[in-house]
XYZ file of C-alpha atoms in Angstrom:
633
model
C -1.477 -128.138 -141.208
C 1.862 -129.171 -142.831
C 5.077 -130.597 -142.931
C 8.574 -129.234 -143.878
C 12.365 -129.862 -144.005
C 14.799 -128.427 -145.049
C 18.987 -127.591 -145.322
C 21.932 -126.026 -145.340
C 23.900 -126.960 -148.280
C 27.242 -128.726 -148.325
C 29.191 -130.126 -151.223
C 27.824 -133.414 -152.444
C 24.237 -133.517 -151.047
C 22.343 -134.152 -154.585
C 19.642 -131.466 -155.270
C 16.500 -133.692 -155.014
C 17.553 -134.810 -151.344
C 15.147 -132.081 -150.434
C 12.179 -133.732 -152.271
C 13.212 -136.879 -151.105
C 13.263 -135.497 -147.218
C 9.508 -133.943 -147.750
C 7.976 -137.229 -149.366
C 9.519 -138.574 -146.226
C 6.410 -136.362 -144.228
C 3.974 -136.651 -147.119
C 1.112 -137.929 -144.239
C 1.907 -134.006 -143.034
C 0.641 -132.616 -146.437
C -0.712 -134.633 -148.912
C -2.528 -132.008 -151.176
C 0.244 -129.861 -152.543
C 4.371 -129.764 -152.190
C 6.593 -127.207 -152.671
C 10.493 -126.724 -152.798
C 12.749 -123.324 -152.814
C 16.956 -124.082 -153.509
C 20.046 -121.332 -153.809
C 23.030 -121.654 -153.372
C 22.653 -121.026 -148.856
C 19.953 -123.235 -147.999
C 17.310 -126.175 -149.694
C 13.835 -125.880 -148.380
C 10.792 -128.198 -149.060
C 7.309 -128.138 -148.052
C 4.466 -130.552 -147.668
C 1.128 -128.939 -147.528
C -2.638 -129.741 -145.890
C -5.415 -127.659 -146.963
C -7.182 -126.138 -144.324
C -7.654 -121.893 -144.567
C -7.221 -120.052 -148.499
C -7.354 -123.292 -150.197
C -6.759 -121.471 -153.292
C -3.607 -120.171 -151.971
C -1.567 -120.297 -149.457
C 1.292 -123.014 -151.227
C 4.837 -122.458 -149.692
C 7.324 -121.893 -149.390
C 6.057 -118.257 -149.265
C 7.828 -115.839 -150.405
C 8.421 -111.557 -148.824
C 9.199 -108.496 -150.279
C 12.104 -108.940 -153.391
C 12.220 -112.667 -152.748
C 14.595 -111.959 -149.762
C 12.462 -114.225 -147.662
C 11.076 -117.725 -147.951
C 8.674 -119.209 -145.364
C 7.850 -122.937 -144.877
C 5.096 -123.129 -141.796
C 3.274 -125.765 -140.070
C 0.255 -125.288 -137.745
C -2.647 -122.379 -137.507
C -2.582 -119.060 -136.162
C -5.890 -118.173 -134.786
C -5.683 -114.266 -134.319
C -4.363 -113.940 -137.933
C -7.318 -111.874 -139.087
C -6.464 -109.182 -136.301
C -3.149 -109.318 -136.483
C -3.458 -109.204 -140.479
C -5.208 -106.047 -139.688
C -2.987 -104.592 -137.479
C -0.316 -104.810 -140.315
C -2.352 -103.343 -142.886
C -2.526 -100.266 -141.111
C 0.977 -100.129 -140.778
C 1.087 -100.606 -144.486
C 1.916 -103.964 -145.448
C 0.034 -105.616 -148.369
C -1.439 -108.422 -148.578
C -1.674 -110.945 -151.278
C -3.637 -114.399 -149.585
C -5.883 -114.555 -147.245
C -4.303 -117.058 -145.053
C -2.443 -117.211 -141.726
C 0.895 -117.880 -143.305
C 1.496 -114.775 -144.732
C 0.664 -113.110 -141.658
C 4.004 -114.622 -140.176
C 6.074 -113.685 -142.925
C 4.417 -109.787 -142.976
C 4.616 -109.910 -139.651
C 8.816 -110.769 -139.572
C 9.610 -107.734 -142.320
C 7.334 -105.424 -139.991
C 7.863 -106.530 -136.583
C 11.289 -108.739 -136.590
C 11.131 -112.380 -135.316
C 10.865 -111.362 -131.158
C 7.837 -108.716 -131.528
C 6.107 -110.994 -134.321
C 6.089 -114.192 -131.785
C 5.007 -112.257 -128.735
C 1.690 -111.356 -130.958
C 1.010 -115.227 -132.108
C -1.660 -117.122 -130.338
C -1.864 -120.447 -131.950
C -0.105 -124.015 -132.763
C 2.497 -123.560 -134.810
C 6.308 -124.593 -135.631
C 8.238 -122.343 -138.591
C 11.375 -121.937 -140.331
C 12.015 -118.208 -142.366
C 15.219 -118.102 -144.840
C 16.252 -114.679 -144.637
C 18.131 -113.722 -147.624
C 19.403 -110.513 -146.981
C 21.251 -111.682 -143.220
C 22.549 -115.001 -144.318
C 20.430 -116.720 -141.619
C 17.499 -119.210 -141.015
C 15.178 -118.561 -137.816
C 12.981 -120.916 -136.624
C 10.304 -121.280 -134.058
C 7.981 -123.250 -132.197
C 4.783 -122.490 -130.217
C 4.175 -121.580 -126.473
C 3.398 -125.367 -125.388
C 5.104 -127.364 -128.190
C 1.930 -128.532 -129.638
C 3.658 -128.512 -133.488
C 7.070 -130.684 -133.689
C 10.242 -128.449 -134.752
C 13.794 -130.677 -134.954
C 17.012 -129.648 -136.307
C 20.223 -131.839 -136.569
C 23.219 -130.266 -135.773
C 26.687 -132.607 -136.470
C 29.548 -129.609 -136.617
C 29.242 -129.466 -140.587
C 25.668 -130.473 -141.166
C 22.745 -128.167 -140.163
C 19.225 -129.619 -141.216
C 15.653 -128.913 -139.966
C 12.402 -130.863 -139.987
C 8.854 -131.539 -138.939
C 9.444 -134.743 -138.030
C 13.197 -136.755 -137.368
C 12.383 -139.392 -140.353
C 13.047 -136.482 -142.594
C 16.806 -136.510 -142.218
C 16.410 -140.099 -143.524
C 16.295 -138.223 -147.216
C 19.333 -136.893 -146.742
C 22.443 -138.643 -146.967
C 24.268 -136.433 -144.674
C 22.551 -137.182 -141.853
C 24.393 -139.890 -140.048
C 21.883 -141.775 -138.075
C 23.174 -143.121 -134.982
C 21.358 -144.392 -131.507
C 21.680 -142.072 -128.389
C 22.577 -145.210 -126.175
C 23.234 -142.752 -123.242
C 19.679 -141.789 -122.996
C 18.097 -145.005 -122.498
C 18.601 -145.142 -118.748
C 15.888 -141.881 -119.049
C 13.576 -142.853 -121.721
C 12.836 -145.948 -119.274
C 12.292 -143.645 -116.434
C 10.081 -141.280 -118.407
C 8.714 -143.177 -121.736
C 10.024 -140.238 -123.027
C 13.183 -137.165 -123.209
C 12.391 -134.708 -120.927
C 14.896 -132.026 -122.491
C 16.075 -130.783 -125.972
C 18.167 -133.820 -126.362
C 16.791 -137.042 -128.737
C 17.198 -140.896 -129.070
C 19.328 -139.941 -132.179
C 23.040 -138.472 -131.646
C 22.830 -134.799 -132.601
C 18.826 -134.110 -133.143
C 17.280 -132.051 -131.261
C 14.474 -130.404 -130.271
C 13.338 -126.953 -130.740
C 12.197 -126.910 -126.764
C 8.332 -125.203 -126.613
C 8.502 -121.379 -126.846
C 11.899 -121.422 -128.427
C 13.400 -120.212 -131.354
C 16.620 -120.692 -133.175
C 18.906 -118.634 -135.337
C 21.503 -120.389 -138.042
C 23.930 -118.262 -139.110
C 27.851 -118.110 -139.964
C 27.635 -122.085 -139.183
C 26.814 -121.619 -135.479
C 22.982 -122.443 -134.299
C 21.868 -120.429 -131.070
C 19.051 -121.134 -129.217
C 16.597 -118.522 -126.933
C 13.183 -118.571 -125.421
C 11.012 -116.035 -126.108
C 7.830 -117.273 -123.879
C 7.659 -119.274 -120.396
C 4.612 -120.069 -118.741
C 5.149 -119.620 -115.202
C 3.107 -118.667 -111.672
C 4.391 -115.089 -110.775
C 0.806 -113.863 -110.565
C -1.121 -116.007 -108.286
C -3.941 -114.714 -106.843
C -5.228 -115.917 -103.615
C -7.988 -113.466 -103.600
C -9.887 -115.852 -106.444
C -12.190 -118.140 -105.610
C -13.602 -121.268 -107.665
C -17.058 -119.362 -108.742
C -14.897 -116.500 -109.671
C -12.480 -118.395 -111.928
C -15.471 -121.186 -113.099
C -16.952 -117.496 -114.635
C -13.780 -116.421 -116.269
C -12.729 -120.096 -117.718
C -16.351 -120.726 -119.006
C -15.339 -116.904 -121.033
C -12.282 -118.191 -122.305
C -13.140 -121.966 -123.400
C -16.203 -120.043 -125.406
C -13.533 -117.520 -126.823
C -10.650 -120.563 -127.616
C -13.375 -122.898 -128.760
C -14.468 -120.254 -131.487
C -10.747 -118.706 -132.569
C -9.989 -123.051 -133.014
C -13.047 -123.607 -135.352
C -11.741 -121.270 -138.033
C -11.251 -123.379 -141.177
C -12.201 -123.393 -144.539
C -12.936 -127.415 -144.276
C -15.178 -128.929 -142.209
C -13.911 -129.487 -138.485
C -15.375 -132.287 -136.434
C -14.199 -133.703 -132.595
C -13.065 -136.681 -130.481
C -15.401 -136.956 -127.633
C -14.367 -139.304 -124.945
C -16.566 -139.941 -121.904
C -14.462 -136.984 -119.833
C -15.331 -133.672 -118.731
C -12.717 -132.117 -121.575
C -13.389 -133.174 -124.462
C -17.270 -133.306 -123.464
C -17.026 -129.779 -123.142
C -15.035 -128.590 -125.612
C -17.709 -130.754 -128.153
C -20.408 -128.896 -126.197
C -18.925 -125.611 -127.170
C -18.187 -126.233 -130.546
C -21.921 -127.533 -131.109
C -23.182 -124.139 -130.234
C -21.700 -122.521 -132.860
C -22.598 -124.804 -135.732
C -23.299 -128.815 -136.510
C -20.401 -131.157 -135.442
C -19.213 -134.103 -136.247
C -17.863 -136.250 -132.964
C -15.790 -139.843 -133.205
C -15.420 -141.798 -129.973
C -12.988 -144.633 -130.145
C -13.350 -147.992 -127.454
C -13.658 -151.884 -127.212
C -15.748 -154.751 -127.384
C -14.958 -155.209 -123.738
C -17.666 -152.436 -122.097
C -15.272 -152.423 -119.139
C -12.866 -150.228 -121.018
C -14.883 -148.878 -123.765
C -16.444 -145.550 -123.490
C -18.691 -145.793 -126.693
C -21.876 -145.700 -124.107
C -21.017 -142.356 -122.864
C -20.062 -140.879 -125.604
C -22.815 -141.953 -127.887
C -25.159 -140.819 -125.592
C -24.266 -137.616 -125.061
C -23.805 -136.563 -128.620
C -27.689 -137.746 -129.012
C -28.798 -135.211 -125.971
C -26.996 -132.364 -127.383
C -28.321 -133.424 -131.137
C -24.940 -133.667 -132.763
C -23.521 -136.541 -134.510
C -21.355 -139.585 -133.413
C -19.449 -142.005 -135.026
C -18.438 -145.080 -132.602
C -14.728 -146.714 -133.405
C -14.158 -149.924 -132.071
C -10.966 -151.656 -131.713
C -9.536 -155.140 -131.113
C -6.191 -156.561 -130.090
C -5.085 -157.919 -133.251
C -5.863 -153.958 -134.249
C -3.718 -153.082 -131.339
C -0.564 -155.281 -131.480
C -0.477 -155.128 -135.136
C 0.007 -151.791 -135.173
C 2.514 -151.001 -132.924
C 5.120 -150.909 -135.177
C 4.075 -148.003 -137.426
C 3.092 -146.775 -134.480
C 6.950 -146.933 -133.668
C 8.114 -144.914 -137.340
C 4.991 -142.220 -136.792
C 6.301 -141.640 -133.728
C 10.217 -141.133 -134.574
C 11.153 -141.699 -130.638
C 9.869 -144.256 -128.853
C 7.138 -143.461 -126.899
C 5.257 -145.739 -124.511
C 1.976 -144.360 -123.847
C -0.250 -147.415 -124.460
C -3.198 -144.888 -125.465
C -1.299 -143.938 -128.720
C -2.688 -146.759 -130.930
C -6.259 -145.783 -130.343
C -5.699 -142.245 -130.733
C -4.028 -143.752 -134.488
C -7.484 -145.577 -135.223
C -9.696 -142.653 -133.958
C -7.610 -140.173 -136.214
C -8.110 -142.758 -139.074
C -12.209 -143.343 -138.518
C -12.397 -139.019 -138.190
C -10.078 -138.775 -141.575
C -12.841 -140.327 -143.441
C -15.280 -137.314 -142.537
C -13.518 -134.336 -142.051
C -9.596 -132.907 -142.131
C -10.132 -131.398 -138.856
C -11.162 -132.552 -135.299
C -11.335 -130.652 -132.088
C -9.812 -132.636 -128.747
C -9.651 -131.738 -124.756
C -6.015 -132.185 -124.141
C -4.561 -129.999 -121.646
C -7.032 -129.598 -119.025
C -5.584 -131.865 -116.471
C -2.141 -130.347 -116.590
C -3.222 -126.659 -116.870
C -6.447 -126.924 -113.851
C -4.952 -129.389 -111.977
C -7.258 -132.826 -113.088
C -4.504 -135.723 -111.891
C -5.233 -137.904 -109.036
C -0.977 -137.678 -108.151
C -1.430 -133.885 -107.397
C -3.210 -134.980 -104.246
C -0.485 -136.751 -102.357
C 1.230 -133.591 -102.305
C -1.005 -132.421 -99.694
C 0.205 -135.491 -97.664
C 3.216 -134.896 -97.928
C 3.147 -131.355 -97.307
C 1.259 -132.127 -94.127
C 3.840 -134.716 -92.984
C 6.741 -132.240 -93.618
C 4.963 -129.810 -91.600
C 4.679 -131.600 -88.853
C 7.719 -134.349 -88.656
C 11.409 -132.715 -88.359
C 13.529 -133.600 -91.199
C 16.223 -135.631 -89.662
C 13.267 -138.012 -88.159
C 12.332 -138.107 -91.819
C 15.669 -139.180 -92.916
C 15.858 -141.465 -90.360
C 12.639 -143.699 -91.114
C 13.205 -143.369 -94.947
C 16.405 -144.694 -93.888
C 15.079 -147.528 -92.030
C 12.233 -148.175 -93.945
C 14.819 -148.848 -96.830
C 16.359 -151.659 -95.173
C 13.492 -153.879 -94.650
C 11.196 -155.687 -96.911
C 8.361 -154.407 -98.668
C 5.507 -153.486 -95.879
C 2.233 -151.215 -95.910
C 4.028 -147.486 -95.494
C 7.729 -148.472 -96.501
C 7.132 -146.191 -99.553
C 5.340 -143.561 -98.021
C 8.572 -143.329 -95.385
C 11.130 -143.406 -97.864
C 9.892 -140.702 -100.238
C 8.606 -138.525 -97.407
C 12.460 -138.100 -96.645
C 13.137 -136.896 -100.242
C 12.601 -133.510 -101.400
C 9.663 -133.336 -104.723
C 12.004 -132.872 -107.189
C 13.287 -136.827 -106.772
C 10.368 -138.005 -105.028
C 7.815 -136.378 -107.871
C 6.350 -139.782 -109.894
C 6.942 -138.309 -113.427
C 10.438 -138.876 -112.367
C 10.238 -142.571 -111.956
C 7.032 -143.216 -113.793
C 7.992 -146.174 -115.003
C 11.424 -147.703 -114.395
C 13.038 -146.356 -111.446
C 16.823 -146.157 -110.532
C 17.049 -149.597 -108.722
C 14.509 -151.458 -111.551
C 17.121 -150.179 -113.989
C 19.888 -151.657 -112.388
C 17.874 -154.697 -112.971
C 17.236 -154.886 -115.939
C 20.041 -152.336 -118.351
C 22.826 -154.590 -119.532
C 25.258 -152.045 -119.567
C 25.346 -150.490 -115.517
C 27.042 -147.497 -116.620
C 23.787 -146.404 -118.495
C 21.669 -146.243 -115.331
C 21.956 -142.613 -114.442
C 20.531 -140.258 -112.045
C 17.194 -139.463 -114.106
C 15.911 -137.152 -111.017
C 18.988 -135.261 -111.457
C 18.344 -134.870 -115.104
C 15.032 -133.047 -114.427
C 15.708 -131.330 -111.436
C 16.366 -127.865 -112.796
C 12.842 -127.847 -114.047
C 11.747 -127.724 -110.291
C 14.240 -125.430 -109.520
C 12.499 -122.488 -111.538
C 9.611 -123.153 -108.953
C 11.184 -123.275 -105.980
C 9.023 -122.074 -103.214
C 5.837 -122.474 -104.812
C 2.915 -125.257 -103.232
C 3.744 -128.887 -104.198
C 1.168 -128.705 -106.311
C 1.847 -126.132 -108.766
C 5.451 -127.668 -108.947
C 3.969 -130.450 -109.788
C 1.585 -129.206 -112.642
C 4.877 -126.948 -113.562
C 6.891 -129.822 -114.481
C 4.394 -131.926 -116.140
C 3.184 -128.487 -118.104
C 7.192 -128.597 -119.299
C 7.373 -132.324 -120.279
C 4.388 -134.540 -119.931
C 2.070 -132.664 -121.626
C 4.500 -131.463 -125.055
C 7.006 -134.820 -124.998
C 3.719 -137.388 -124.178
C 0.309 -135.424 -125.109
C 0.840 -133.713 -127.374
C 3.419 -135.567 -129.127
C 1.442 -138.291 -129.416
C -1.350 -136.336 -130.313
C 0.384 -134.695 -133.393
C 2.034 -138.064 -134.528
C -0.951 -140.525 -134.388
C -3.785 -137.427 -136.137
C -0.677 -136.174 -138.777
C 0.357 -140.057 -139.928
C -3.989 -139.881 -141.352
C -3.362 -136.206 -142.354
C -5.424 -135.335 -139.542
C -5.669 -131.757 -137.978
C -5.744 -132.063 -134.326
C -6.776 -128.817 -132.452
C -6.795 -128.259 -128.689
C -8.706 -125.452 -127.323
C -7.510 -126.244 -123.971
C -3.686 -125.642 -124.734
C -3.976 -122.405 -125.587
C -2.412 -119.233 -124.327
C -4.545 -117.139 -123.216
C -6.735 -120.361 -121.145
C -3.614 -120.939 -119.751
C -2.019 -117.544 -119.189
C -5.523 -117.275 -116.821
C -4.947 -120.630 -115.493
C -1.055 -119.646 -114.431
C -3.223 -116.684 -111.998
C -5.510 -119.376 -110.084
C -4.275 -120.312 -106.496
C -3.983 -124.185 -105.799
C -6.925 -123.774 -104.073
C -9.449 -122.829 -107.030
C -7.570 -126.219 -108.596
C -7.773 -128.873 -106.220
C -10.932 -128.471 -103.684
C -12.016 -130.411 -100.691
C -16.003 -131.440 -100.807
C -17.289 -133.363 -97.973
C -13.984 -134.899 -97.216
C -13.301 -135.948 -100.364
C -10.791 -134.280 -103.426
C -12.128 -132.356 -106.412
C -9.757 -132.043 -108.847
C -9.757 -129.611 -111.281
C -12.438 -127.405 -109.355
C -13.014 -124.148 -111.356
C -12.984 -126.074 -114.636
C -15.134 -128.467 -113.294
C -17.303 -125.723 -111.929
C -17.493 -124.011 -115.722
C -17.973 -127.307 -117.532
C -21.215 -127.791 -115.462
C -22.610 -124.806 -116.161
C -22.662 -126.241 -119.581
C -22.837 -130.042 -119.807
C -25.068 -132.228 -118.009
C -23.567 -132.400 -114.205
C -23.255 -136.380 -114.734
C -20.415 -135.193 -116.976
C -19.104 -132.512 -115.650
C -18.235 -134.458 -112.314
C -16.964 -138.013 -114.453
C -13.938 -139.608 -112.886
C -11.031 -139.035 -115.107
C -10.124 -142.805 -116.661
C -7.381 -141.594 -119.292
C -8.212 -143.494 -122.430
C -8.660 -146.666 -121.026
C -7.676 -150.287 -123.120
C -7.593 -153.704 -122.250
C -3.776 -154.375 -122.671
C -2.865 -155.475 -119.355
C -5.218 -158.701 -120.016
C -3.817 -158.952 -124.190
C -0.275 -158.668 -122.428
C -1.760 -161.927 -121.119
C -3.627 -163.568 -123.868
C -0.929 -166.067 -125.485
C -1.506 -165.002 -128.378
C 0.025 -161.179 -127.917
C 2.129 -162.843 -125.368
C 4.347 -164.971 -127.754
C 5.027 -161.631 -129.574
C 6.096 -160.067 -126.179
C 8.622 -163.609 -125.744
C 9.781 -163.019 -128.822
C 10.701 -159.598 -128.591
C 12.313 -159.943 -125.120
C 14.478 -162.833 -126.321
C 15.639 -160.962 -129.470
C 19.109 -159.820 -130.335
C 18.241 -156.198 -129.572
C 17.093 -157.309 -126.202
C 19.731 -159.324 -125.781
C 21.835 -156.285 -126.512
C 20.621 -153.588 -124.135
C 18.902 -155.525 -121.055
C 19.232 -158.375 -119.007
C 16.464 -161.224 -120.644
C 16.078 -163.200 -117.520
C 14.860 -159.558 -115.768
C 12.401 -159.363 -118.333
C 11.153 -162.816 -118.215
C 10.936 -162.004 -114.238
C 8.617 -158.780 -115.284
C 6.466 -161.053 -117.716
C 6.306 -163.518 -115.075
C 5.047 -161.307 -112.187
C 2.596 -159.207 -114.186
C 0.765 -162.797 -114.731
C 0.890 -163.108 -111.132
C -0.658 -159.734 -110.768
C 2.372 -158.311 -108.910
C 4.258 -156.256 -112.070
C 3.502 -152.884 -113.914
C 1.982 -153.193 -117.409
C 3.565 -149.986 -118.351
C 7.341 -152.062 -117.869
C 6.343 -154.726 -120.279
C 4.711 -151.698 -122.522
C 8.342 -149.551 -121.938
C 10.423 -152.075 -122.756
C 8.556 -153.672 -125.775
C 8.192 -150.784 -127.494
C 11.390 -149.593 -127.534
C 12.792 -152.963 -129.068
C 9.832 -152.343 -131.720
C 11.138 -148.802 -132.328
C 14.862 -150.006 -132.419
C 14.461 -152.736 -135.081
C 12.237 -149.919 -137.105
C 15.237 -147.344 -137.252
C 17.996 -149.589 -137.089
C 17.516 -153.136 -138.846
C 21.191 -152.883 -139.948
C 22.028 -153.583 -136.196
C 19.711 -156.703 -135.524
C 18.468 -159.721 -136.868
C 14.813 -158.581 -136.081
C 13.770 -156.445 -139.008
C 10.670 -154.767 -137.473
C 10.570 -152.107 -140.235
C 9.286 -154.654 -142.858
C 6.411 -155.113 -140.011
C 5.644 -151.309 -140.664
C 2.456 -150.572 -142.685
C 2.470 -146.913 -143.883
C -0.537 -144.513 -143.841
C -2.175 -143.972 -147.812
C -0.672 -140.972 -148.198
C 3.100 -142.404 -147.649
C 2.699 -145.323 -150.218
């Protein structure tokens, strides 16, 4: 695991801007650095030890020179795929996965090379010989890939705070995106909360050449091949096969590798796994508060399987102080309230091992959300009630006050892709008009998605649903989150679960074999339940899903965390973008019990993360509140 950055060179960017971009990342890669300059490009490199420690330092170079590799991430087939290019007579010089990728581009050329990777990865190769850089990012976007793009300036990264080491980049607010950050806590699409960064989108590459960047996908996970004839013992059988078979290809390392283990059915299982093949080391993360901590479960569990557990606790002051180095780790701001404990449960693991298995991706690849199941309501009410008498009650619901069904009416008249709640999960269009200063900024957010939904079209409600959170929720929210909390401790996070080939099977399984009636009642995530049971105690195996818990919706409360909040809300940068009175309105009804935490959370957090990247526009200089990681000081 790694970090890198790197440029195109223009007249009078000074030659150590590169080092000065990479010690930007240095949380990425502590153990080693490495830089490569000529007169086309400047690349630098920030490395973590984790396979050929002995080797393995980038960038890496090919055949003559003519190439030069900087690569972040782990490819777990690399010993086959080494193999498979030694017999078509490449030569090896390391025994680690990076070479693989640059063997594999002189054999293969980029497209053939990434439709052989399985793995986490994000990589940029400097080919010599075609004047060009190419760079790529894995299937689900589990490894961060940016590039800013001005019109004279091309420059690449792991992470956005790179660019901050060069003085070309020109950093500058992407105002017009707010409207959909509140909507979405994050940017469902290639586009950024900085003015021309941008995303290389999951199973994307990009080609620089001739001063022109073009963009092309060269993997999309999509339902073309559902089979109805499965059934949930039949799929239980083949995902227990392929968890074993991703659990072991994820615990290659040359470093010990250890694993978060929540109270869930995910990570449980994935732990489970991994504890079959050799001792493990597990870290559980929760609160003094037993109503939100999961430290009982978790603890116990390690203890019946024999494996060891280290409990984490946390506490508000923990919490609140944190969140703004929670706001430069993350580069965007990102509202997930779980983030800070995933920071302190990377930093407890960090002390034991470099490596840690976690359960992402189950939910959004086996269908595990609670939300999936009002789709069968609402297919059932489609069915049955004509559209226009749909249109008509949403219509008349809309024009009276709030009453038990009003909602139900109003979004039963709207088709998924504006009714879906991703699309408003947290502000939507009418809060915004509350509380954005600036009314031109509220925009049509469902719009903004609704092409995602449109490569669907005609499939259940259900797999549109776990479509479009496959496509943004899980790499913009998960699994950024994920990589930014674990990489600020130079932590490697691995995921089993977000893997190809589990999900490439999970892409074949009807909605049925998902989401399960039993006794009346809703089984989500059926067939992965089903497998997990065959494997961890059934107590487990059939756990509600609580999503990382924490007590911030009573701290929002406690006067203490609350004054912070005030302050915040009244500051210039508030005072800039939204209307303060809305906000004291929000504060004000989620005492009363009657607003959303995740508001407060949204809208915090953001002023947090502007006063980190921009203290030149505010009187509220959050950066100095900013407490870098070890490795950064």
């Amino acid at each position: 695991m790694c970090g890198f950055c790197g440029y195109i060179n223009q007249a009078g960017i000074p030659k150590e801007s590169i080092e000065n971009m990479a010690n930007k990342i240095k949380h990425r890669g502590p153990d080693d650095s490495g830089y490569f300059q000529n007169e086309d490009v400047s690349l630098g490199f920030r490395r973590l030890s984790i396979i050929d420690l002995a080797h393995g330092a980038q960038p890496m170079y090919g055949d003559n020179n003519s190439l030069a590799l900087t690569f972040n991430g782990e490819i777990y087939n690399y010993k086959d795929l080494q193999q498979e290019l030694i017999n078509e007579g490449q030569t090896f010089k390391t025994d680690c996965d990076s070479e693989v990728l640059i063997r594999g581009y002189e054999a293969w050329g980029p497209k053939k090379l990434l439709s052989k990777l399985r793995g986490m990865f994000a990589f940029v190769i400097y080919d010599e010989k075609k004047h060009q850089v190419f760079g790529a990012r894995d299937h689900f976007g589990i490894k961060p890939l940016y590039y800013y793009d001005d019109g004279t300036n091309f420059m690449w990264g792991s992470e956005i705070k790179a660019f901050l080491g060069n003085p070309n980049f020109k950093r500058e607010f992407n105002e017009d995106l707010l409207a959909v950050h509140l909507s979405f806590e994050f940017i469902p699409s290639k586009e950024t909360m900085f003015k021309n960064v941008y995303k290389v989108m999951p199973g994307q590459y990009f080609i620089y050449k001739d001063g022109n960047v073009t963009t092309d996908t060269y993997y999309k996970y999509n339902y073309d091949h559902i089979d109805n004839g499965q059934t949930i013992d039949g799929d239980a059988k083949q995902i227990e096969k392929l968890v074993d078979d991703s659990v072991k290809a994820h615990m290659i390392a040359d470093v010990p590798v250890g694993s978060f283990l929540s109270s869930g059915v995910d990570s449980s299982y994935v732990f489970n796994e991994a504890a079959k093949l050799q001792p493990i080391h597990s870290f559980s993360l929760g609160f003094n508060d037993s109503k939100f901590s999961e430290l009982a479960w978790s603890t116990k569990f390690a203890k019946e399987i024999k494996q060891e557990n280290t409990p984490i606790t946390m506490t508000g002051d923990d919490y609140f102080d944190f969140l703004p180095t929670m706001m430069y780790y993350m580069d965007e701001p990102l509202s997930n309230p779980s983030a800070p404990q995933l920071f302190y449960l990377s930093q407890g693991a960090r002390k034991d091992v470099p490596v840690t298995l976690s359960g992402e991706g189950a939910d959004e690849f086996f269908g595990g959300y609670n939300t999936y199941l009002e789709a069968f309501t609402f297919e059932r009410y489609q069915k049955w009630v004509p559209q226009f008498v749909r249109s008509g009650l949403g219509n008349i619901a809309a024009k009276f006050p709030r009453f038990h069904g009003r909602r139900f009416l109003i979004r039963g008249a709207e088709p998924l892709w504006r009714r879906y709640y991703r699309v408003n999960y947290v502000f939507d269009e009418v809060d915004r008009a509350k509380v954005l200063k600036n009314p031109k900024l509220n925009r049509d957010t469902a719009e903004y998605s609704k092409h995602i939904f449109d490569e669907v079209q005609g499939k259940d409600e259900v797999t549109q649903e776990q479509y479009f959170d496959i496509n943004t929720w899980l790499p913009f929210d998960i699994l950024h989150k994920a990589d930014r909390m674990s990489m600020a401790n130079s932590l490697e996070v691995r995921t089993p679960l977000v893997d190809k080939v589990v999900a490439n099977f999970a892409a074949t399984m009807p909605t049925k074999t998902r989401i399960t009636f039993k006794d009346g009642k809703p089984v989500t995530k059926a067939s992965f339940r089903k497998a997990a049971a065959s494997q961890v105690p059934e107590v487990v195996a059939d756990k509600e899903k609580l999503g990382f818990p924490s007590p911030i919706a009573q701290w929002i409360n406690d006067p203490k965390y609350h004054e912070r909040i005030v302050e915040a809300f009244h500051s210039d940068i508030a005072q800039r973008f939204f209307n303060v009175d809305q906000l004291d309105y929000i504060l004000e009804q989620h005492a009363n019990g009657k607003s959303s935490m995740q508001k407060i959370f949204t809208i915090y957090t953001f002023i947090l993360w502007y006063g980190v990247y921009f203290p030149e526009n505010t009187n509220m200089h959050y950066n100095k509140k900013v407490v870098l990681t070890p490795n950064d000081r």
